[in-house]
């Protein structure tokens, strides 16, 4: 019997209309026809899945939509279209009350370990907050202090830390508090949005190793958002590459790093010194700027910067195709390998 993925995203779209005030609604063109409000196309038909105990990383340049994908899955944003399935249950259209039990199944770890913690709350209150939202009985509430101590110990903190405030901790310790908070409701999925980018390199390794240990111990699934390919190579099982709101490549980590197929993926890897040195990757310098998400290019979203673009790339948007070993690529070069001269 096939295992139901912890998370499955199908054709996810997240668009943000700009404006909306009374003056915007009254704007007319030269013929007196009301103008449509401009729309930011942040996420455009993204699909992937994560099984239990798997770590899926989303990578790409700033503004590619990876953090918007994370926040839409967490229902910070309501999707414009598509499905978000948590253990087979589509939550895309859920309201506030319907989301309450689902939030026990997925939690977030944020980028800034200080801004994500309430400076007026003690650590015990921070860790207990999601736990108290889910506990129903008096006996369960009585067990909360003991549970807090267990959680702090599991993430490498001491029981006496429970009475302190966030400003009394280092960045790495604050991120451990955030992890303890996420673990408090025993979730199946943790969404980690750039969780180590604000930390020193030595501390990054400690937090990444802790997250992997927790994955092994509890069977956690992670959606891991990052722009740092060396971090992704250390922690991920699967890697999805995003460009301008589209998924352009998705593959097991070792397959993608050894044999990137999309020109954008190759460019990303060639721009990462540690990855480039290990794999003798030819440097690829991209020209031009990333197009605006307000006005997406026709055809392939990457064609305006791709050194291998041709006529078909302008006329037709590529779809993800299976190319073996679990690797999928959205590129017309898959059908025309003779044009791929890299």
PDB file of N, CA and C in Angstrom, residues 244-336:
ATOM      1  N   UNK A 244      11.082  32.574 -10.347  1.00  0.00           N
ATOM      2  CA  UNK A 244       9.952  33.443 -10.683  1.00  0.00           C
ATOM      3  C   UNK A 244       8.601  32.764 -10.410  1.00  0.00           C
ATOM      4  N   UNK A 245       8.513  32.092  -9.253  1.00  0.00           N
ATOM      5  CA  UNK A 245       7.258  31.478  -8.849  1.00  0.00           C
ATOM      6  C   UNK A 245       6.982  30.116  -9.439  1.00  0.00           C
ATOM      7  N   UNK A 246       7.901  29.574 -10.240  1.00  0.00           N
ATOM      8  CA  UNK A 246       7.736  28.272 -10.881  1.00  0.00           C
ATOM      9  C   UNK A 246       8.746  27.270 -10.327  1.00  0.00           C
ATOM     10  N   UNK A 247       8.361  26.016 -10.262  1.00  0.00           N
ATOM     11  CA  UNK A 247       9.299  24.938  -9.968  1.00  0.00           C
ATOM     12  C   UNK A 247       9.937  24.520 -11.287  1.00  0.00           C
ATOM     13  N   UNK A 248      11.266  24.703 -11.395  1.00  0.00           N
ATOM     14  CA  UNK A 248      11.929  24.378 -12.654  1.00  0.00           C
ATOM     15  C   UNK A 248      12.668  23.043 -12.599  1.00  0.00           C
ATOM     16  N   UNK A 249      12.972  22.556 -11.386  1.00  0.00           N
ATOM     17  CA  UNK A 249      13.622  21.256 -11.254  1.00  0.00           C
ATOM     18  C   UNK A 249      13.359  20.716  -9.854  1.00  0.00           C
ATOM     19  N   UNK A 250      13.215  19.393  -9.769  1.00  0.00           N
ATOM     20  CA  UNK A 250      12.951  18.732  -8.496  1.00  0.00           C
ATOM     21  C   UNK A 250      13.611  17.358  -8.560  1.00  0.00           C
ATOM     22  N   UNK A 251      14.449  17.047  -7.567  1.00  0.00           N
ATOM     23  CA  UNK A 251      15.203  15.793  -7.652  1.00  0.00           C
ATOM     24  C   UNK A 251      15.729  15.398  -6.283  1.00  0.00           C
ATOM     25  N   UNK A 252      16.076  14.106  -6.105  1.00  0.00           N
ATOM     26  CA  UNK A 252      16.821  13.729  -4.909  1.00  0.00           C
ATOM     27  C   UNK A 252      18.110  14.549  -4.837  1.00  0.00           C
ATOM     28  N   UNK A 253      18.530  14.883  -3.626  1.00  0.00           N
ATOM     29  CA  UNK A 253      19.675  15.784  -3.435  1.00  0.00           C
ATOM     30  C   UNK A 253      20.910  15.351  -4.233  1.00  0.00           C
ATOM     31  N   UNK A 254      21.320  14.108  -4.079  1.00  0.00           N
ATOM     32  CA  UNK A 254      22.559  13.666  -4.719  1.00  0.00           C
ATOM     33  C   UNK A 254      22.447  13.687  -6.233  1.00  0.00           C
ATOM     34  N   UNK A 255      21.255  13.386  -6.760  1.00  0.00           N
ATOM     35  CA  UNK A 255      21.054  13.422  -8.211  1.00  0.00           C
ATOM     36  C   UNK A 255      21.159  14.853  -8.718  1.00  0.00           C
ATOM     37  N   UNK A 256      20.512  15.785  -8.025  1.00  0.00           N
ATOM     38  CA  UNK A 256      20.512  17.171  -8.483  1.00  0.00           C
ATOM     39  C   UNK A 256      21.904  17.785  -8.424  1.00  0.00           C
ATOM     40  N   UNK A 257      22.650  17.536  -7.353  1.00  0.00           N
ATOM     41  CA  UNK A 257      23.976  18.137  -7.238  1.00  0.00           C
ATOM     42  C   UNK A 257      24.979  17.491  -8.192  1.00  0.00           C
ATOM     43  N   UNK A 258      24.782  16.210  -8.508  1.00  0.00           N
ATOM     44  CA  UNK A 258      25.699  15.531  -9.425  1.00  0.00           C
ATOM     45  C   UNK A 258      25.354  15.782 -10.878  1.00  0.00           C
ATOM     46  N   UNK A 259      24.041  15.944 -11.177  1.00  0.00           N
ATOM     47  CA  UNK A 259      23.621  16.044 -12.574  1.00  0.00           C
ATOM     48  C   UNK A 259      22.469  17.033 -12.726  1.00  0.00           C
ATOM     49  N   UNK A 260      22.723  18.320 -12.499  1.00  0.00           N
ATOM     50  CA  UNK A 260      21.657  19.317 -12.701  1.00  0.00           C
ATOM     51  C   UNK A 260      21.293  19.396 -14.175  1.00  0.00           C
ATOM     52  N   UNK A 261      19.991  19.447 -14.471  1.00  0.00           N
ATOM     53  CA  UNK A 261      19.565  19.426 -15.873  1.00  0.00           C
ATOM     54  C   UNK A 261      19.047  20.780 -16.359  1.00  0.00           C
ATOM     55  N   UNK A 262      18.517  21.595 -15.466  1.00  0.00           N
ATOM     56  CA  UNK A 262      17.978  22.886 -15.892  1.00  0.00           C
ATOM     57  C   UNK A 262      19.095  23.928 -15.914  1.00  0.00           C
ATOM     58  N   UNK A 263      19.141  24.785 -16.926  1.00  0.00           N
ATOM     59  CA  UNK A 263      20.191  25.816 -16.981  1.00  0.00           C
ATOM     60  C   UNK A 263      20.234  26.708 -15.749  1.00  0.00           C
ATOM     61  N   UNK A 264      19.079  26.991 -15.150  1.00  0.00           N
ATOM     62  CA  UNK A 264      19.071  27.833 -13.953  1.00  0.00           C
ATOM     63  C   UNK A 264      19.698  27.103 -12.772  1.00  0.00           C
ATOM     64  N   UNK A 265      19.408  25.812 -12.623  1.00  0.00           N
ATOM     65  CA  UNK A 265      20.024  25.030 -11.551  1.00  0.00           C
ATOM     66  C   UNK A 265      21.540  25.011 -11.707  1.00  0.00           C
ATOM     67  N   UNK A 266      22.010  24.836 -12.941  1.00  0.00           N
ATOM     68  CA  UNK A 266      23.448  24.843 -13.192  1.00  0.00           C
ATOM     69  C   UNK A 266      24.063  26.184 -12.801  1.00  0.00           C
ATOM     70  N   UNK A 267      23.355  27.264 -13.119  1.00  0.00           N
ATOM     71  CA  UNK A 267      23.865  28.594 -12.778  1.00  0.00           C
ATOM     72  C   UNK A 267      23.944  28.779 -11.263  1.00  0.00           C
ATOM     73  N   UNK A 268      22.929  28.313 -10.544  1.00  0.00           N
ATOM     74  CA  UNK A 268      22.947  28.408  -9.080  1.00  0.00           C
ATOM     75  C   UNK A 268      24.130  27.645  -8.503  1.00  0.00           C
ATOM     76  N   UNK A 269      24.343  26.418  -8.973  1.00  0.00           N
ATOM     77  CA  UNK A 269      25.431  25.599  -8.442  1.00  0.00           C
ATOM     78  C   UNK A 269      26.790  26.202  -8.784  1.00  0.00           C
ATOM     79  N   UNK A 270      26.897  26.790  -9.970  1.00  0.00           N
ATOM     80  CA  UNK A 270      28.178  27.376 -10.359  1.00  0.00           C
ATOM     81  C   UNK A 270      28.496  28.637  -9.570  1.00  0.00           C
ATOM     82  N   UNK A 271      27.454  29.247  -8.985  1.00  0.00           N
ATOM     83  CA  UNK A 271      27.651  30.464  -8.195  1.00  0.00           C
ATOM     84  C   UNK A 271      27.957  30.167  -6.732  1.00  0.00           C
ATOM     85  N   UNK A 272      27.901  28.904  -6.334  1.00  0.00           N
ATOM     86  CA  UNK A 272      28.191  28.512  -4.955  1.00  0.00           C
ATOM     87  C   UNK A 272      29.616  27.983  -4.884  1.00  0.00           C
ATOM     88  N   UNK A 273      30.554  28.730  -4.330  1.00  0.00           N
ATOM     89  CA  UNK A 273      31.972  28.331  -4.366  1.00  0.00           C
ATOM     90  C   UNK A 273      32.245  26.939  -3.819  1.00  0.00           C
ATOM     91  N   UNK A 274      31.631  26.596  -2.682  1.00  0.00           N
ATOM     92  CA  UNK A 274      31.915  25.293  -2.069  1.00  0.00           C
ATOM     93  C   UNK A 274      31.414  24.144  -2.935  1.00  0.00           C
ATOM     94  N   UNK A 275      30.252  24.321  -3.565  1.00  0.00           N
ATOM     95  CA  UNK A 275      29.685  23.286  -4.437  1.00  0.00           C
ATOM     96  C   UNK A 275      30.486  23.203  -5.735  1.00  0.00           C
ATOM     97  N   UNK A 276      30.809  24.357  -6.297  1.00  0.00           N
ATOM     98  CA  UNK A 276      31.553  24.408  -7.562  1.00  0.00           C
ATOM     99  C   UNK A 276      32.909  23.713  -7.436  1.00  0.00           C
ATOM    100  N   UNK A 277      33.607  23.967  -6.319  1.00  0.00           N
ATOM    101  CA  UNK A 277      34.937  23.394  -6.133  1.00  0.00           C
ATOM    102  C   UNK A 277      34.893  21.879  -6.022  1.00  0.00           C
ATOM    103  N   UNK A 278      33.867  21.364  -5.334  1.00  0.00           N
ATOM    104  CA  UNK A 278      33.770  19.920  -5.125  1.00  0.00           C
ATOM    105  C   UNK A 278      33.429  19.172  -6.405  1.00  0.00           C
ATOM    106  N   UNK A 279      32.672  19.813  -7.301  1.00  0.00           N
ATOM    107  CA  UNK A 279      32.141  19.089  -8.455  1.00  0.00           C
ATOM    108  C   UNK A 279      32.662  19.596  -9.793  1.00  0.00           C
ATOM    109  N   UNK A 280      33.647  20.489  -9.759  1.00  0.00           N
ATOM    110  CA  UNK A 280      34.267  20.987 -10.987  1.00  0.00           C
ATOM    111  C   UNK A 280      33.204  21.470 -11.973  1.00  0.00           C
ATOM    112  N   UNK A 281      32.292  22.326 -11.487  1.00  0.00           N
ATOM    113  CA  UNK A 281      31.198  22.826 -12.313  1.00  0.00           C
ATOM    114  C   UNK A 281      31.668  24.056 -13.094  1.00  0.00           C
ATOM    115  N   UNK A 282      31.368  24.083 -14.387  1.00  0.00           N
ATOM    116  CA  UNK A 282      31.701  25.233 -15.217  1.00  0.00           C
ATOM    117  C   UNK A 282      30.902  26.452 -14.770  1.00  0.00           C
ATOM    118  N   UNK A 283      31.597  27.591 -14.629  1.00  0.00           N
ATOM    119  CA  UNK A 283      30.918  28.805 -14.185  1.00  0.00           C
ATOM    120  C   UNK A 283      29.969  29.316 -15.259  1.00  0.00           C
ATOM    121  N   UNK A 284      28.746  29.663 -14.830  1.00  0.00           N
ATOM    122  CA  UNK A 284      27.733  30.208 -15.734  1.00  0.00           C
ATOM    123  C   UNK A 284      27.324  31.576 -15.199  1.00  0.00           C
ATOM    124  N   UNK A 285      27.528  32.607 -15.981  1.00  0.00           N
ATOM    125  CA  UNK A 285      27.168  33.964 -15.582  1.00  0.00           C
ATOM    126  C   UNK A 285      25.878  34.345 -16.295  1.00  0.00           C
ATOM    127  N   UNK A 286      24.844  34.618 -15.535  1.00  0.00           N
ATOM    128  CA  UNK A 286      23.566  34.992 -16.120  1.00  0.00           C
ATOM    129  C   UNK A 286      23.551  36.484 -16.414  1.00  0.00           C
ATOM    130  N   UNK A 287      22.981  36.864 -17.541  1.00  0.00           N
ATOM    131  CA  UNK A 287      22.850  38.274 -17.899  1.00  0.00           C
ATOM    132  C   UNK A 287      21.431  38.745 -17.621  1.00  0.00           C
ATOM    133  N   UNK A 288      21.295  40.051 -17.469  1.00  0.00           N
ATOM    134  CA  UNK A 288      19.968  40.625 -17.288  1.00  0.00           C
ATOM    135  C   UNK A 288      19.438  40.488 -15.874  1.00  0.00           C
ATOM    136  N   UNK A 289      18.276  41.069 -15.651  1.00  0.00           N
ATOM    137  CA  UNK A 289      17.621  41.065 -14.352  1.00  0.00           C
ATOM    138  C   UNK A 289      16.465  40.066 -14.346  1.00  0.00           C
ATOM    139  N   UNK A 290      16.089  39.638 -13.153  1.00  0.00           N
ATOM    140  CA  UNK A 290      14.908  38.778 -13.013  1.00  0.00           C
ATOM    141  C   UNK A 290      13.679  39.584 -13.424  1.00  0.00           C
ATOM    142  N   UNK A 291      12.850  39.060 -14.319  1.00  0.00           N
ATOM    143  CA  UNK A 291      11.645  39.801 -14.729  1.00  0.00           C
ATOM    144  C   UNK A 291      10.726  40.077 -13.547  1.00  0.00           C
ATOM    145  N   UNK A 292       9.860  41.036 -13.712  1.00  0.00           N
ATOM    146  CA  UNK A 292       8.913  41.391 -12.658  1.00  0.00           C
ATOM    147  C   UNK A 292       7.803  40.351 -12.562  1.00  0.00           C
ATOM    148  N   UNK A 293       7.428  40.019 -11.325  1.00  0.00           N
ATOM    149  CA  UNK A 293       6.308  39.104 -11.121  1.00  0.00           C
ATOM    150  C   UNK A 293       4.974  39.755 -11.457  1.00  0.00           C
ATOM    151  N   UNK A 294       5.006  41.062 -11.754  1.00  0.00           N
ATOM    152  CA  UNK A 294       3.801  41.752 -12.211  1.00  0.00           C
ATOM    153  C   UNK A 294       3.521  41.482 -13.688  1.00  0.00           C
ATOM    154  N   UNK A 295       4.562  41.110 -14.428  1.00  0.00           N
ATOM    155  CA  UNK A 295       4.422  40.919 -15.872  1.00  0.00           C
ATOM    156  C   UNK A 295       5.331  39.766 -16.288  1.00  0.00           C
ATOM    157  N   UNK A 296       4.852  38.551 -16.134  1.00  0.00           N
ATOM    158  CA  UNK A 296       5.669  37.374 -16.417  1.00  0.00           C
ATOM    159  C   UNK A 296       5.956  37.248 -17.909  1.00  0.00           C
ATOM    160  N   UNK A 297       7.145  36.760 -18.272  1.00  0.00           N
ATOM    161  CA  UNK A 297       7.446  36.544 -19.690  1.00  0.00           C
ATOM    162  C   UNK A 297       6.540  35.465 -20.270  1.00  0.00           C
ATOM    163  N   UNK A 298       6.342  35.542 -21.584  1.00  0.00           N
ATOM    164  CA  UNK A 298       5.641  34.448 -22.251  1.00  0.00           C
ATOM    165  C   UNK A 298       6.546  33.230 -22.284  1.00  0.00           C
ATOM    166  N   UNK A 299       5.948  32.056 -22.446  1.00  0.00           N
ATOM    167  CA  UNK A 299       6.739  30.838 -22.545  1.00  0.00           C
ATOM    168  C   UNK A 299       7.474  30.519 -21.261  1.00  0.00           C
ATOM    169  N   UNK A 300       8.740  30.152 -21.380  1.00  0.00           N
ATOM    170  CA  UNK A 300       9.543  29.771 -20.216  1.00  0.00           C
ATOM    171  C   UNK A 300       9.870  30.995 -19.373  1.00  0.00           C
ATOM    172  N   UNK A 301       9.643  30.946 -18.070  1.00  0.00           N
ATOM    173  CA  UNK A 301       9.927  32.117 -17.234  1.00  0.00           C
ATOM    174  C   UNK A 301      11.404  32.481 -17.178  1.00  0.00           C
ATOM    175  N   UNK A 302      12.284  31.525 -17.504  1.00  0.00           N
ATOM    176  CA  UNK A 302      13.725  31.760 -17.425  1.00  0.00           C
ATOM    177  C   UNK A 302      14.327  32.203 -18.760  1.00  0.00           C
ATOM    178  N   UNK A 303      13.528  32.265 -19.815  1.00  0.00           N
ATOM    179  CA  UNK A 303      14.085  32.455 -21.160  1.00  0.00           C
ATOM    180  C   UNK A 303      14.803  33.790 -21.324  1.00  0.00           C
ATOM    181  N   UNK A 304      14.396  34.839 -20.597  1.00  0.00           N
ATOM    182  CA  UNK A 304      15.015  36.158 -20.781  1.00  0.00           C
ATOM    183  C   UNK A 304      16.454  36.202 -20.268  1.00  0.00           C
ATOM    184  N   UNK A 305      16.864  35.194 -19.479  1.00  0.00           N
ATOM    185  CA  UNK A 305      18.230  35.170 -18.947  1.00  0.00           C
ATOM    186  C   UNK A 305      18.981  33.902 -19.340  1.00  0.00           C
ATOM    187  N   UNK A 306      18.329  33.019 -20.038  1.00  0.00           N
ATOM    188  CA  UNK A 306      18.923  31.715 -20.351  1.00  0.00           C
ATOM    189  C   UNK A 306      19.836  31.811 -21.576  1.00  0.00           C
ATOM    190  N   UNK A 307      21.083  31.373 -21.476  1.00  0.00           N
ATOM    191  CA  UNK A 307      21.989  31.428 -22.628  1.00  0.00           C
ATOM    192  C   UNK A 307      21.641  30.417 -23.719  1.00  0.00           C
ATOM    193  N   UNK A 308      20.729  29.491 -23.430  1.00  0.00           N
ATOM    194  CA  UNK A 308      20.379  28.442 -24.391  1.00  0.00           C
ATOM    195  C   UNK A 308      18.958  28.587 -24.931  1.00  0.00           C
ATOM    196  N   UNK A 309      18.312  29.714 -24.655  1.00  0.00           N
ATOM    197  CA  UNK A 309      16.913  29.893 -25.071  1.00  0.00           C
ATOM    198  C   UNK A 309      16.798  29.915 -26.601  1.00  0.00           C
ATOM    199  N   UNK A 310      15.666  29.400 -27.117  1.00  0.00           N
ATOM    200  CA  UNK A 310      15.396  29.393 -28.556  1.00  0.00           C
ATOM    201  C   UNK A 310      13.918  29.695 -28.766  1.00  0.00           C
ATOM    202  N   UNK A 311      13.474  29.613 -30.023  1.00  0.00           N
ATOM    203  CA  UNK A 311      12.125  30.089 -30.349  1.00  0.00           C
ATOM    204  C   UNK A 311      11.040  29.414 -29.525  1.00  0.00           C
ATOM    205  N   UNK A 312      11.153  28.120 -29.316  1.00  0.00           N
ATOM    206  CA  UNK A 312      10.123  27.398 -28.577  1.00  0.00           C
ATOM    207  C   UNK A 312       9.989  27.935 -27.151  1.00  0.00           C
ATOM    208  N   UNK A 313      11.089  28.418 -26.601  1.00  0.00           N
ATOM    209  CA  UNK A 313      11.074  28.918 -25.220  1.00  0.00           C
ATOM    210  C   UNK A 313      10.200  30.161 -25.081  1.00  0.00           C
ATOM    211  N   UNK A 314      10.077  30.938 -26.144  1.00  0.00           N
ATOM    212  CA  UNK A 314       9.231  32.126 -26.141  1.00  0.00           C
ATOM    213  C   UNK A 314       7.758  31.773 -26.308  1.00  0.00           C
ATOM    214  N   UNK A 315       7.491  30.748 -27.097  1.00  0.00           N
ATOM    215  CA  UNK A 315       6.112  30.419 -27.471  1.00  0.00           C
ATOM    216  C   UNK A 315       5.414  29.477 -26.502  1.00  0.00           C
ATOM    217  N   UNK A 316       6.166  28.651 -25.804  1.00  0.00           N
ATOM    218  CA  UNK A 316       5.547  27.565 -25.035  1.00  0.00           C
ATOM    219  C   UNK A 316       6.174  27.445 -23.647  1.00  0.00           C
ATOM    220  N   UNK A 317       5.341  27.390 -22.634  1.00  0.00           N
ATOM    221  CA  UNK A 317       5.849  27.223 -21.264  1.00  0.00           C
ATOM    222  C   UNK A 317       6.144  25.741 -20.999  1.00  0.00           C
ATOM    223  N   UNK A 318       7.349  25.386 -20.611  1.00  0.00           N
ATOM    224  CA  UNK A 318       7.672  23.975 -20.358  1.00  0.00           C
ATOM    225  C   UNK A 318       7.009  23.472 -19.080  1.00  0.00           C
ATOM    226  N   UNK A 319       6.719  22.191 -19.054  1.00  0.00           N
ATOM    227  CA  UNK A 319       6.153  21.555 -17.863  1.00  0.00           C
ATOM    228  C   UNK A 319       7.181  20.582 -17.298  1.00  0.00           C
ATOM    229  N   UNK A 320       7.036  20.247 -16.025  1.00  0.00           N
ATOM    230  CA  UNK A 320       7.953  19.302 -15.403  1.00  0.00           C
ATOM    231  C   UNK A 320       7.834  17.936 -16.063  1.00  0.00           C
ATOM    232  N   UNK A 321       8.983  17.382 -16.467  1.00  0.00           N
ATOM    233  CA  UNK A 321       9.029  16.058 -17.079  1.00  0.00           C
ATOM    234  C   UNK A 321       9.946  15.151 -16.270  1.00  0.00           C
ATOM    235  N   UNK A 322       9.560  13.900 -16.135  1.00  0.00           N
ATOM    236  CA  UNK A 322      10.404  12.903 -15.481  1.00  0.00           C
ATOM    237  C   UNK A 322      11.552  12.539 -16.414  1.00  0.00           C
ATOM    238  N   UNK A 323      12.790  12.607 -15.886  1.00  0.00           N
ATOM    239  CA  UNK A 323      13.959  12.282 -16.710  1.00  0.00           C
ATOM    240  C   UNK A 323      14.782  11.149 -16.107  1.00  0.00           C
ATOM    241  N   UNK A 324      14.223  10.460 -15.086  1.00  0.00           N
ATOM    242  CA  UNK A 324      14.911   9.329 -14.473  1.00  0.00           C
ATOM    243  C   UNK A 324      15.440   9.641 -13.089  1.00  0.00           C
ATOM    244  N   UNK A 325      15.555   8.598 -12.268  1.00  0.00           N
ATOM    245  CA  UNK A 325      16.073   8.702 -10.902  1.00  0.00           C
ATOM    246  C   UNK A 325      15.276   9.675 -10.044  1.00  0.00           C
ATOM    247  N   UNK A 326      13.981   9.825 -10.330  1.00  0.00           N
ATOM    248  CA  UNK A 326      13.142  10.712  -9.543  1.00  0.00           C
ATOM    249  C   UNK A 326      13.279  12.176  -9.893  1.00  0.00           C
ATOM    250  N   UNK A 327      14.087  12.508 -10.900  1.00  0.00           N
ATOM    251  CA  UNK A 327      14.360  13.896 -11.276  1.00  0.00           C
ATOM    252  C   UNK A 327      13.327  14.385 -12.280  1.00  0.00           C
ATOM    253  N   UNK A 328      12.755  15.560 -12.024  1.00  0.00           N
ATOM    254  CA  UNK A 328      11.838  16.190 -12.963  1.00  0.00           C
ATOM    255  C   UNK A 328      12.376  17.564 -13.321  1.00  0.00           C
ATOM    256  N   UNK A 329      12.219  17.940 -14.590  1.00  0.00           N
ATOM    257  CA  UNK A 329      12.791  19.187 -15.097  1.00  0.00           C
ATOM    258  C   UNK A 329      11.780  19.862 -16.013  1.00  0.00           C
ATOM    259  N   UNK A 330      11.631  21.180 -15.889  1.00  0.00           N
ATOM    260  CA  UNK A 330      10.774  21.958 -16.774  1.00  0.00           C
ATOM    261  C   UNK A 330      11.657  22.750 -17.728  1.00  0.00           C
ATOM    262  N   UNK A 331      12.044  22.119 -18.836  1.00  0.00           N
ATOM    263  CA  UNK A 331      12.946  22.763 -19.802  1.00  0.00           C
ATOM    264  C   UNK A 331      12.776  22.101 -21.162  1.00  0.00           C
ATOM    265  N   UNK A 332      12.686  22.906 -22.219  1.00  0.00           N
ATOM    266  CA  UNK A 332      12.526  22.363 -23.568  1.00  0.00           C
ATOM    267  C   UNK A 332      13.781  21.659 -24.071  1.00  0.00           C
ATOM    268  N   UNK A 333      14.924  21.896 -23.420  1.00  0.00           N
ATOM    269  CA  UNK A 333      16.148  21.211 -23.830  1.00  0.00           C
ATOM    270  C   UNK A 333      16.064  19.698 -23.616  1.00  0.00           C
ATOM    271  N   UNK A 334      15.175  19.266 -22.731  1.00  0.00           N
ATOM    272  CA  UNK A 334      14.996  17.826 -22.501  1.00  0.00           C
ATOM    273  C   UNK A 334      14.537  17.145 -23.800  1.00  0.00           C
ATOM    274  N   UNK A 335      13.729  17.873 -24.584  1.00  0.00           N
ATOM    275  CA  UNK A 335      13.247  17.318 -25.859  1.00  0.00           C
ATOM    276  C   UNK A 335      14.198  17.619 -27.017  1.00  0.00           C
ATOM    277  N   UNK A 336      15.192  18.468 -26.783  1.00  0.00           N
ATOM    278  CA  UNK A 336      16.124  18.841 -27.856  1.00  0.00           C
ATOM    279  C   UNK A 336      17.551  18.846 -27.298  1.00  0.00           C
TER     280      UNK A 336
END
